[in-house]
Short mmCIF file of C-alpha atoms in Angstrom, two decimals:
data_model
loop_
_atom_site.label_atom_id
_atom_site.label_comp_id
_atom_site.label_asym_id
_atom_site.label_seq_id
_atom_site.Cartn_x
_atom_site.Cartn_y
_atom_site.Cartn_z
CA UNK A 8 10.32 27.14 20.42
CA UNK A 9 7.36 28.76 22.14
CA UNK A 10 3.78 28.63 21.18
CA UNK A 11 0.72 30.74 21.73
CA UNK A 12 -1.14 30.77 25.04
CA UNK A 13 -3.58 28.21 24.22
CA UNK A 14 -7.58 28.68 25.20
CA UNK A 15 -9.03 27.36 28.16
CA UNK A 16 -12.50 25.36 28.06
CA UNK A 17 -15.07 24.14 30.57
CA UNK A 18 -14.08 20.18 31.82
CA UNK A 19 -17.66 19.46 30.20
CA UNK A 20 -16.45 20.20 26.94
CA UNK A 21 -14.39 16.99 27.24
CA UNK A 22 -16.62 14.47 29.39
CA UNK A 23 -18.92 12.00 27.87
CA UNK A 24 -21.23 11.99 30.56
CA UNK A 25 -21.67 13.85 33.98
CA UNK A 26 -19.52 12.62 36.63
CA UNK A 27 -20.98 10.31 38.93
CA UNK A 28 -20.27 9.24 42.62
CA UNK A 29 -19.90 5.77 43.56
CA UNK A 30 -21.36 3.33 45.87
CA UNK A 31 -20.22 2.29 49.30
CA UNK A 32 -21.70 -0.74 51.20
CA UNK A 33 -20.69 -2.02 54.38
CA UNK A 34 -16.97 -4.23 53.98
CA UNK A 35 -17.32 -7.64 53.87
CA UNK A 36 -14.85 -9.76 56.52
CA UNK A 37 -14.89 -12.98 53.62
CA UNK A 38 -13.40 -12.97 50.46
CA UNK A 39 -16.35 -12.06 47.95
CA UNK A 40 -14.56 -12.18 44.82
CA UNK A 41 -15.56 -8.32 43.98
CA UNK A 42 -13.03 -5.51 45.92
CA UNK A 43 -13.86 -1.72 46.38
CA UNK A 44 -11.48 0.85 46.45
CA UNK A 45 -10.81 3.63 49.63
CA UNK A 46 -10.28 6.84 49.37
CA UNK A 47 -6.25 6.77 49.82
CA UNK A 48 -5.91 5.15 46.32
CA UNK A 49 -5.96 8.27 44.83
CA UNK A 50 -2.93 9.74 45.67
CA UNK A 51 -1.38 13.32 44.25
CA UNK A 52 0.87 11.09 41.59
CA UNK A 53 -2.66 8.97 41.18
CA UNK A 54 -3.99 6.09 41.66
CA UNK A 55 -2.41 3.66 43.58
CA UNK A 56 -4.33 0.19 44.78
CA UNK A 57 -3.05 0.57 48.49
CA UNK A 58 -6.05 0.47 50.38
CA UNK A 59 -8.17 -2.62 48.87
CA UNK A 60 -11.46 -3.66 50.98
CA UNK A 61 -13.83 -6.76 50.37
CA UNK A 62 -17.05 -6.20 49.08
CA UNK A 63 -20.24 -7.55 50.07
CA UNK A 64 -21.65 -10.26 47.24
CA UNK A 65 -24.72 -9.93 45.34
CA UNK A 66 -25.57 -5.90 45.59
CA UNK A 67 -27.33 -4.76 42.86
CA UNK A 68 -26.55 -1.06 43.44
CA UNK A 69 -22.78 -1.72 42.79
CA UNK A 70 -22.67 -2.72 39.32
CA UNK A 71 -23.36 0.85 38.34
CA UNK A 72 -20.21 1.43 40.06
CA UNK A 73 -18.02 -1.21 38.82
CA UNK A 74 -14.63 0.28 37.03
CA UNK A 75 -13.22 -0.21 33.48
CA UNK A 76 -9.41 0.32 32.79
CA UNK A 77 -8.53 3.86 31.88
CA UNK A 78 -11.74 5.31 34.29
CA UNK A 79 -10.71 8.65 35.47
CA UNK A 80 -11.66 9.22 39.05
CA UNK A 81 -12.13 11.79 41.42
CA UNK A 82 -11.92 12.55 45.50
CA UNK A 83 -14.97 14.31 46.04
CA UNK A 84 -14.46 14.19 49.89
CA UNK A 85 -11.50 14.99 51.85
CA UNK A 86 -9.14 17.38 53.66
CA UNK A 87 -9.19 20.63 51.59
CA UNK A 88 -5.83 20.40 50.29
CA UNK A 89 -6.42 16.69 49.40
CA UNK A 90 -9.76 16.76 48.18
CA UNK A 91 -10.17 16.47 44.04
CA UNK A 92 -6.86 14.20 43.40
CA UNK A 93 -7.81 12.76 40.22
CA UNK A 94 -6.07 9.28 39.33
CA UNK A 95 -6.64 6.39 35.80
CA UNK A 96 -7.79 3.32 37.36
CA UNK A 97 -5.71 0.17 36.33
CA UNK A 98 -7.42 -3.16 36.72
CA UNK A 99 -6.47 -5.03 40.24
CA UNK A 100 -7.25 -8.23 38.81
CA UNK A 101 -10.74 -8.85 40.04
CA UNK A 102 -13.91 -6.56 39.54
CA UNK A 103 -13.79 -3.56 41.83
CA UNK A 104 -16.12 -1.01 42.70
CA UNK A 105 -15.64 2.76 43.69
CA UNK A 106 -16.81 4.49 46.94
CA UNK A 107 -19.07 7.36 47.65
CA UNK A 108 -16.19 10.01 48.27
CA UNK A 109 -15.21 9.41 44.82
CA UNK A 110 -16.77 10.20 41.29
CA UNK A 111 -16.00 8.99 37.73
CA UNK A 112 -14.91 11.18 35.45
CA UNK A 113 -16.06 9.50 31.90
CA UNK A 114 -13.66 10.90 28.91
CA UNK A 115 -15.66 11.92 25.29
CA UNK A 116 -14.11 11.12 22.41
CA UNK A 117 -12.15 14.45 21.71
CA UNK A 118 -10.34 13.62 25.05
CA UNK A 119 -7.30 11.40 25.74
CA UNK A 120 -7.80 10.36 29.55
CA UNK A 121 -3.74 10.23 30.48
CA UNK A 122 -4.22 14.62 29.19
CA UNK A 123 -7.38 15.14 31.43
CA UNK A 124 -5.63 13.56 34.10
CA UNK A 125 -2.66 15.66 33.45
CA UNK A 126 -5.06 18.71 33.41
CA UNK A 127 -7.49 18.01 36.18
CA UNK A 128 -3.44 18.00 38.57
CA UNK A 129 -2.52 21.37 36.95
CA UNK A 130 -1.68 23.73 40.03
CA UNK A 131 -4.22 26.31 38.81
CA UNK A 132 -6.99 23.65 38.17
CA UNK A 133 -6.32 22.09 42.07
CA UNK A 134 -6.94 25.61 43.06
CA UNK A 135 -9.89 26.12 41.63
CA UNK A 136 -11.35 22.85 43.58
CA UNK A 137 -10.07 23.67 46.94
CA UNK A 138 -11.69 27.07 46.22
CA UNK A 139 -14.81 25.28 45.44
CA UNK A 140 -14.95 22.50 48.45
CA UNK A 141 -17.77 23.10 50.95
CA UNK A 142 -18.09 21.80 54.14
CA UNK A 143 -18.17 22.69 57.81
CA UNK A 144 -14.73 21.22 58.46
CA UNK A 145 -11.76 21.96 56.81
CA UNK A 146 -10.82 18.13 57.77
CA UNK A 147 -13.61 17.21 55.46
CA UNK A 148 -15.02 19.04 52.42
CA UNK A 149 -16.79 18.32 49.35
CA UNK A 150 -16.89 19.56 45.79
CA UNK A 151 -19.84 18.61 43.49
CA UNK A 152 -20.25 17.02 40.05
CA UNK A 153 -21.24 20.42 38.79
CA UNK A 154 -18.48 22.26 40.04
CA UNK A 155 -16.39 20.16 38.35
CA UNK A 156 -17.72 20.49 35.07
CA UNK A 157 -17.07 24.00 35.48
CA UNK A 158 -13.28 23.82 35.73
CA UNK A 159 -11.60 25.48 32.97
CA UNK A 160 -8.78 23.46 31.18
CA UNK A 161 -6.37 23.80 28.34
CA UNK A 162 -8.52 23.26 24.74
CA UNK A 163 -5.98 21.35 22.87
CA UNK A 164 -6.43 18.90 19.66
CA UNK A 165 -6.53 15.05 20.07
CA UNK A 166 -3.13 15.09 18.10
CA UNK A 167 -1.64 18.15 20.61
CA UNK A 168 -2.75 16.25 23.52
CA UNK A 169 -1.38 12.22 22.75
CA UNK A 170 2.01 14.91 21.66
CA UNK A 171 1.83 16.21 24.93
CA UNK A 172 1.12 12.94 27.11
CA UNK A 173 4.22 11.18 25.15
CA UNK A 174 6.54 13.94 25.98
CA UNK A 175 5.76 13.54 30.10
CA UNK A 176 5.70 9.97 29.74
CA UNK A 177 9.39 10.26 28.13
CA UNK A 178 10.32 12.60 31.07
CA UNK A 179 9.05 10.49 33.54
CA UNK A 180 11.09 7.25 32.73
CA UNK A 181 14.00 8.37 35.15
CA UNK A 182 11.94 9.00 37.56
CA UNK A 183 10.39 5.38 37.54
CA UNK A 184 13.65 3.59 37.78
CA UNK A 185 14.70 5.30 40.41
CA UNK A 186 11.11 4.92 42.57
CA UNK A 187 11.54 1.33 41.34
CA UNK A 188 14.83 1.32 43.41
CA UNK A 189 13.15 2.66 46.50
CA UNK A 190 10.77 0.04 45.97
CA UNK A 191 13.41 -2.42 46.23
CA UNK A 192 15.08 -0.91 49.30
CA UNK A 193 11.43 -0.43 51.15
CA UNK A 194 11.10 -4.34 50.92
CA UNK A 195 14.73 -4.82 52.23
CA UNK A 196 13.73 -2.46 55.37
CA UNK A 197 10.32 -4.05 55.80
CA UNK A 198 12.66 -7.68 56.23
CA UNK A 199 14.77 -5.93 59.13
CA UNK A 200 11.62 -4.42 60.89
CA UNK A 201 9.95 -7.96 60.62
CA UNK A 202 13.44 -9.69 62.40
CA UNK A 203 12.26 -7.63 65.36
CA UNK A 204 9.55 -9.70 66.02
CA UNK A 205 11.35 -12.23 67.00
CA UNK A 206 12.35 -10.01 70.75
CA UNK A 207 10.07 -10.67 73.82
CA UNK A 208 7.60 -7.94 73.25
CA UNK A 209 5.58 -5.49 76.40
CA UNK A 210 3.12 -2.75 75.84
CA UNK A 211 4.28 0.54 74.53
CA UNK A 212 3.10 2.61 77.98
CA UNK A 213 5.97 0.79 79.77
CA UNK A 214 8.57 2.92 77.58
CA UNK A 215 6.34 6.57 76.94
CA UNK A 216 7.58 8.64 79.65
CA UNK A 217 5.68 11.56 78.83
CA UNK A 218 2.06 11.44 76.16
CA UNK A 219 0.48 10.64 73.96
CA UNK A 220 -0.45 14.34 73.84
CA UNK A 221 -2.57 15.65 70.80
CA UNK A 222 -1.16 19.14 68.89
CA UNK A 223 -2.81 22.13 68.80
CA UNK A 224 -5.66 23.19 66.42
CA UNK A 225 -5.45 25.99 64.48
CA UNK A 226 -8.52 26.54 61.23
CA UNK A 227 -7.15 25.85 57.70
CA UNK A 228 -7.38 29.73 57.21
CA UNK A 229 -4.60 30.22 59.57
CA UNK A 230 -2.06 28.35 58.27
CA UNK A 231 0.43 30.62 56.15
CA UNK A 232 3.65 31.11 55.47
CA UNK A 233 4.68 32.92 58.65
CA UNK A 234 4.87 32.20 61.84
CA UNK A 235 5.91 29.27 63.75
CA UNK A 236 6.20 25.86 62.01
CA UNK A 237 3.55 23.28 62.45
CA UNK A 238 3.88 19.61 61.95
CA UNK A 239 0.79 18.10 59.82
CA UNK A 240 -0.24 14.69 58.85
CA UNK A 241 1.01 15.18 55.43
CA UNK A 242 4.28 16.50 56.72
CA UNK A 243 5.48 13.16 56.90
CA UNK A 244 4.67 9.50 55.26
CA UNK A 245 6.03 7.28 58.09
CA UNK A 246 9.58 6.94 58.78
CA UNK A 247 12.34 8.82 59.01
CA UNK A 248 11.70 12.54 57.47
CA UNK A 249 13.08 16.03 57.42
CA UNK A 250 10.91 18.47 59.50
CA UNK A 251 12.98 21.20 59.01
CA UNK A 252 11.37 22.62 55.53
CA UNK A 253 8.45 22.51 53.44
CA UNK A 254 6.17 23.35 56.76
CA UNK A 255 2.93 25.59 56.90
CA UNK A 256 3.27 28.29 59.83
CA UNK A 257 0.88 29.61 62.36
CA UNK A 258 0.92 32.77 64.61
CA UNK A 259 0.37 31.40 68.27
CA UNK A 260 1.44 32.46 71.90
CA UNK A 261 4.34 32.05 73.52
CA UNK A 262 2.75 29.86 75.97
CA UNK A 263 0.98 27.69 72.89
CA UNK A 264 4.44 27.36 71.33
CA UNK A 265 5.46 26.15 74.46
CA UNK A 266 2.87 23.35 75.31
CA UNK A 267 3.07 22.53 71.78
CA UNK A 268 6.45 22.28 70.81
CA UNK A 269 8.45 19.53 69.69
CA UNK A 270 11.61 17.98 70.23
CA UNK A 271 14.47 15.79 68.73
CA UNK A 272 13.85 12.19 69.96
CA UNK A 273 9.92 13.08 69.87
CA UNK A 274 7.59 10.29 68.47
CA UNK A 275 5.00 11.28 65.99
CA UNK A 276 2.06 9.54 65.45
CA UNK A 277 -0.98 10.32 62.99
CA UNK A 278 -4.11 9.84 64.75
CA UNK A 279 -6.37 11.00 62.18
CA UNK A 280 -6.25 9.96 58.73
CA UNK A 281 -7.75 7.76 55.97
CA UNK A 282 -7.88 4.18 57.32
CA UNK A 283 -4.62 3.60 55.56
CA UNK A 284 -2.84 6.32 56.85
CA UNK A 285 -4.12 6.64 60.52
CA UNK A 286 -1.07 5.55 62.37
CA UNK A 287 1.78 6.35 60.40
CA UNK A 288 4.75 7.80 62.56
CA UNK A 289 8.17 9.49 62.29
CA UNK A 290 10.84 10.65 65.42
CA UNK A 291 12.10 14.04 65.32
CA UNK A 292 15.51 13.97 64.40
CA UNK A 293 16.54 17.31 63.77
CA UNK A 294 15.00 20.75 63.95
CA UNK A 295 16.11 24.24 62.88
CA UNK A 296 13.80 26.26 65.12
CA UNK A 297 11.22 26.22 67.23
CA UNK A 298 7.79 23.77 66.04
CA UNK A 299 4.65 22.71 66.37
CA UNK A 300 2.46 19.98 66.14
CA UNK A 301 -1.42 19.91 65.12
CA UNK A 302 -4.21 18.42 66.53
CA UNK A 303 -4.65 15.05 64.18
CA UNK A 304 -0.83 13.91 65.56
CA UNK A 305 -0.17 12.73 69.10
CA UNK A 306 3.32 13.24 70.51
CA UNK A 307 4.68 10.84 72.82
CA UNK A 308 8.62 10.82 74.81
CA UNK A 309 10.22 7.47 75.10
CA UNK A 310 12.39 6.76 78.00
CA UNK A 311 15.87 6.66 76.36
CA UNK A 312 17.65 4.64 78.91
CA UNK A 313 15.42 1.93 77.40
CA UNK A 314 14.67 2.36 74.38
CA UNK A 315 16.50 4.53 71.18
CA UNK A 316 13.46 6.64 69.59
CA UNK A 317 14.67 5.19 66.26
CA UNK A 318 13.62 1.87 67.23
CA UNK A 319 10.38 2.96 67.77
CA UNK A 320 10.19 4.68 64.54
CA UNK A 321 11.10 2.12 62.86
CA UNK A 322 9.07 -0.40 64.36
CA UNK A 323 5.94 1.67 64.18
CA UNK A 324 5.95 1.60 60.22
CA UNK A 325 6.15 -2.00 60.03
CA UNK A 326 2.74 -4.92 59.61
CA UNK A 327 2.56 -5.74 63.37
CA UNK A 328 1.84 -2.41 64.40
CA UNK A 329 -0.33 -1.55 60.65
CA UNK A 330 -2.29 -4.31 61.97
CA UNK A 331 -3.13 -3.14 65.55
CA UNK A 332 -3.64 -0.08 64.75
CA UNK A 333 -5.80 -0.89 61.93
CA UNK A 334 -7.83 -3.03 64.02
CA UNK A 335 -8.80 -0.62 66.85
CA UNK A 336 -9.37 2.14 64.44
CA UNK A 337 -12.59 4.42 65.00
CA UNK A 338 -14.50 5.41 61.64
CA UNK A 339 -16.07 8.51 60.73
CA UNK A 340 -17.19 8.94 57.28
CA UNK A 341 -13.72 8.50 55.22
CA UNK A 342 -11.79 9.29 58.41
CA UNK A 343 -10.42 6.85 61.07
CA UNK A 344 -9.48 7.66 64.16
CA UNK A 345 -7.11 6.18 66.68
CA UNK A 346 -6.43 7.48 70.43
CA UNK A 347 -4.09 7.31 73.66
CA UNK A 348 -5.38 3.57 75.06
CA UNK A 349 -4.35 1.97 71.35
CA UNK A 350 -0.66 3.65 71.43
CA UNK A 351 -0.15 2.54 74.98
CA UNK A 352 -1.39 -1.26 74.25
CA UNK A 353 0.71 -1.37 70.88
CA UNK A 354 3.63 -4.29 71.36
CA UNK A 355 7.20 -3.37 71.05
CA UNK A 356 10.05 -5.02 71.07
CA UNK A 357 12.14 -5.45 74.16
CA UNK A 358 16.11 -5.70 73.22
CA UNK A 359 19.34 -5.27 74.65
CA UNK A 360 21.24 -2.20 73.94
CA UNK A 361 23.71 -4.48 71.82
CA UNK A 362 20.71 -5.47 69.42
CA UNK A 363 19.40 -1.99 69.28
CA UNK A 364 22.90 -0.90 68.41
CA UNK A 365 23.31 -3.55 65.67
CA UNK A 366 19.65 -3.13 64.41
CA UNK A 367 20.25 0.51 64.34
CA UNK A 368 23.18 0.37 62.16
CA UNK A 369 21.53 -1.82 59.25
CA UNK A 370 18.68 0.21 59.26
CA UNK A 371 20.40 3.49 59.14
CA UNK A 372 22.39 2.31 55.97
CA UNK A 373 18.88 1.45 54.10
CA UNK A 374 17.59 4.63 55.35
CA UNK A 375 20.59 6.45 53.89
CA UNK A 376 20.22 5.64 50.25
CA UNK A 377 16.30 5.41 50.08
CA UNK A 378 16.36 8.91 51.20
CA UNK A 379 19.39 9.75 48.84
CA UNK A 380 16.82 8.11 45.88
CA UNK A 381 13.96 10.02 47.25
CA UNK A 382 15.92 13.12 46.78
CA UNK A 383 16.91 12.32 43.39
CA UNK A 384 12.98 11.72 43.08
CA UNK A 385 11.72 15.06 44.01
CA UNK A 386 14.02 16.54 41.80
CA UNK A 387 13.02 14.71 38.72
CA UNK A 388 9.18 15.77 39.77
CA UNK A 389 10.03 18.70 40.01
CA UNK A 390 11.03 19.01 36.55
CA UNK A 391 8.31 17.00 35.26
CA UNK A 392 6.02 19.12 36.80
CA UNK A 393 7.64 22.05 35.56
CA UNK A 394 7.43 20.56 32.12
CA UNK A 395 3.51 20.09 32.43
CA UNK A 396 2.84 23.03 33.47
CA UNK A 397 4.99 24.63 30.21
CA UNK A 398 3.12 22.20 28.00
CA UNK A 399 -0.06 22.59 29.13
CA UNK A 400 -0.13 26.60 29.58
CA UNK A 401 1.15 26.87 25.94
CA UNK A 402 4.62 28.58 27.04
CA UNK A 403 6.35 25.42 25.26
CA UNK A 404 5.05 23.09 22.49
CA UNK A 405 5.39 19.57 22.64
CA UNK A 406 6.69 19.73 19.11
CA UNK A 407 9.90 21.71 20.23
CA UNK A 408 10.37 18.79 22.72
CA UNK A 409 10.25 15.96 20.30
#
């Protein structure tokens, strides 16, 4: 059954208040009792409490910035095409606060938060705020509280909305079982990687052959669709991944494409992110034609004859090296930086070939079914998303999906 294209309104229409930006003081080393959130909780499926940081005791300022379950927040600050992901805050068990980079969205009482948030990740309404971002870096822009409250959004009753919420929430219940499986799986790989801790370990230079060698910059305008391929931070999460689809192009010389290009067996490393990201690495495994790699990523060549790349890959995603990395990191205002000294000091394991063979083999089975799940994943997105955007456009009612 279709419905009527419904009317758009300004966000305003459905906030109680202005949003407001939070408060960031300096991290506390100690355990304060109070936590503040970083920017890489929100996430584009949310929030997400992955990167948790003390805060300092006894601040007046950051009681004004203390959440509430069901607070709607904002990225105010980030890469263009991450900047405005919009996530519900759940409790994380103690009082937490909210940083800077982020605002809070504050719901009126004509507005069901889980629909704004639904809204506010609509593909036309995360166009909108990457149109709006300023900044002098495409690495970091801003959008303000007033641009925001300019967004148009679907105008839809209090009853049309909680309708429309249930319906996604039914849709998505496949979709959580099976993350909850990857979940499962990610803990079982995270045992292996540990068990390599228990080899003799030497610095990472005495295995890089050739790097670490930063990508090529090109601005955010000249990323398209044609072109050569170009490897970005957000190409991959850490781990194995495909880099043969879903990648931006760029138009660049034969002699760029040439300094720049990558091969199978390459390591990956993200060495400018969010503090919880900086790091992350995957090994080129397979490649359809000829790709790049930007600027943020450092490429490095292992020597083979010692090493198989997928140990490295593998070992790169797990605490040991988080924690290095993490504690060498540069900051810069929401980014974190790390460089070619901290690769080459990072500890990896030295093993025979027979353990590398045998460790290689366990985690290729994991690997083989999380990314079979993560397939089944995307899919299910994919639909959901589909779904929202029929529901919230007006092309479907909610009704006909009851």
């Amino acid at each position: 059954m279709s419905a009527e294209p419904v009317r758009l309104v300004r966000l305003d229409h459905y906030l109680a208040a202005p949003p407001r930006n939070g408060y960031s003081p300096v991290e506390s080393a100690a355990w304060t009792g109070m936590q503040m959130l970083g920017l890489g909780c929100l996430t584009p499926e949310g929030f997400a409490p992955r990167q948790l940081k003390n805060a300092p005791p006894n601040v007046p300022e950051a009681h004004a910035a203390i959440l509430h379950d069901g607070d709607i927040l904002m990225s105010r600050a980030n890469t263009r095409n991450l900047v405005g992901l919009v996530g519900i805050y759940n409790t994380v068990g103690v009082p937490c606060i909210y940083p800077d980079l982020m605002m809070r969205i504050q719901a009126a009482s004509n507005c069901v938060p889980e629909f704004l948030e639904l809204a506010l990740r609509a593909p036309s309404v995360r166009q909108e705020v990457r149109n709006s971002a300023q900044g002098t870096s495409e690495s970091m822009v801003k959008i303000s509280a007033g641009s925001v409250c300019s967004l148009m959004v679907p105008n839809f009753s209090l009853v049309e909305q909680r309708k429309i919420v249930e319906t996604l929430d039914s849709a998505n219940e496949s979709e959580r079982a099976v993350k909850a499986e990857v979940e499962k799986l990610q803990r079982v790989r995270e045992v292996l990687i540990e068990q390599l801790a228990r080899h003799p370990m030497i610095p990472m230079r005495d295995i890089i052959v050739d790097g670490p060698k930063n990508g090529i910059y090109k601005p955010e305008s000249q990323y398209a669709y044609t072109g050569s391929p170009i490897v970005r931070i957000n190409s991959f999460e850490g781990g194995p991944s495909d880099l043969t689809r879903d990648l931006l192009r760029v138009n660049v010389s034969g002699s760029d494409l040439q300094r720049y290009r990558i091969s199978v067996g390459d390591v990956l490393i993200n060495r400018v992110n969010t503090p919880g990201l900086v790091g992350k690495s995957t090994v080129v495994s397979a490649l359809d034609e000829p790709t790049l790699f930007e600027s943020n990523i450092m490429r490095c060549r292992v020597d083979e004859s010692k090493v198989h790349p997928k140990i490295i890959e593998a070992w790169l995603s797990g605490v040991m090296v988080r924690s290095h990395f993490a504690a060498r990191t540069k900051p810069a205002v929401s980014q974190a930086s790390i460089n070619r000294s901290d690769v080459f000091s990072c500890p990896v394991p030295n093993m025979s070939r027979e353990d590398q063979v045998r460790f290689l083999d366990m985690i290729a089975s994991v690997d083989s079914v999380i990314f079979e799940s993560r397939e089944r994943v995307a899919k299910l997105r994919v639909s959901r998303q589909g779904l929202a955007s029929d529901l919230l456009s007006g092309k479907v009612s909610a009704r006909s999906q009851a």
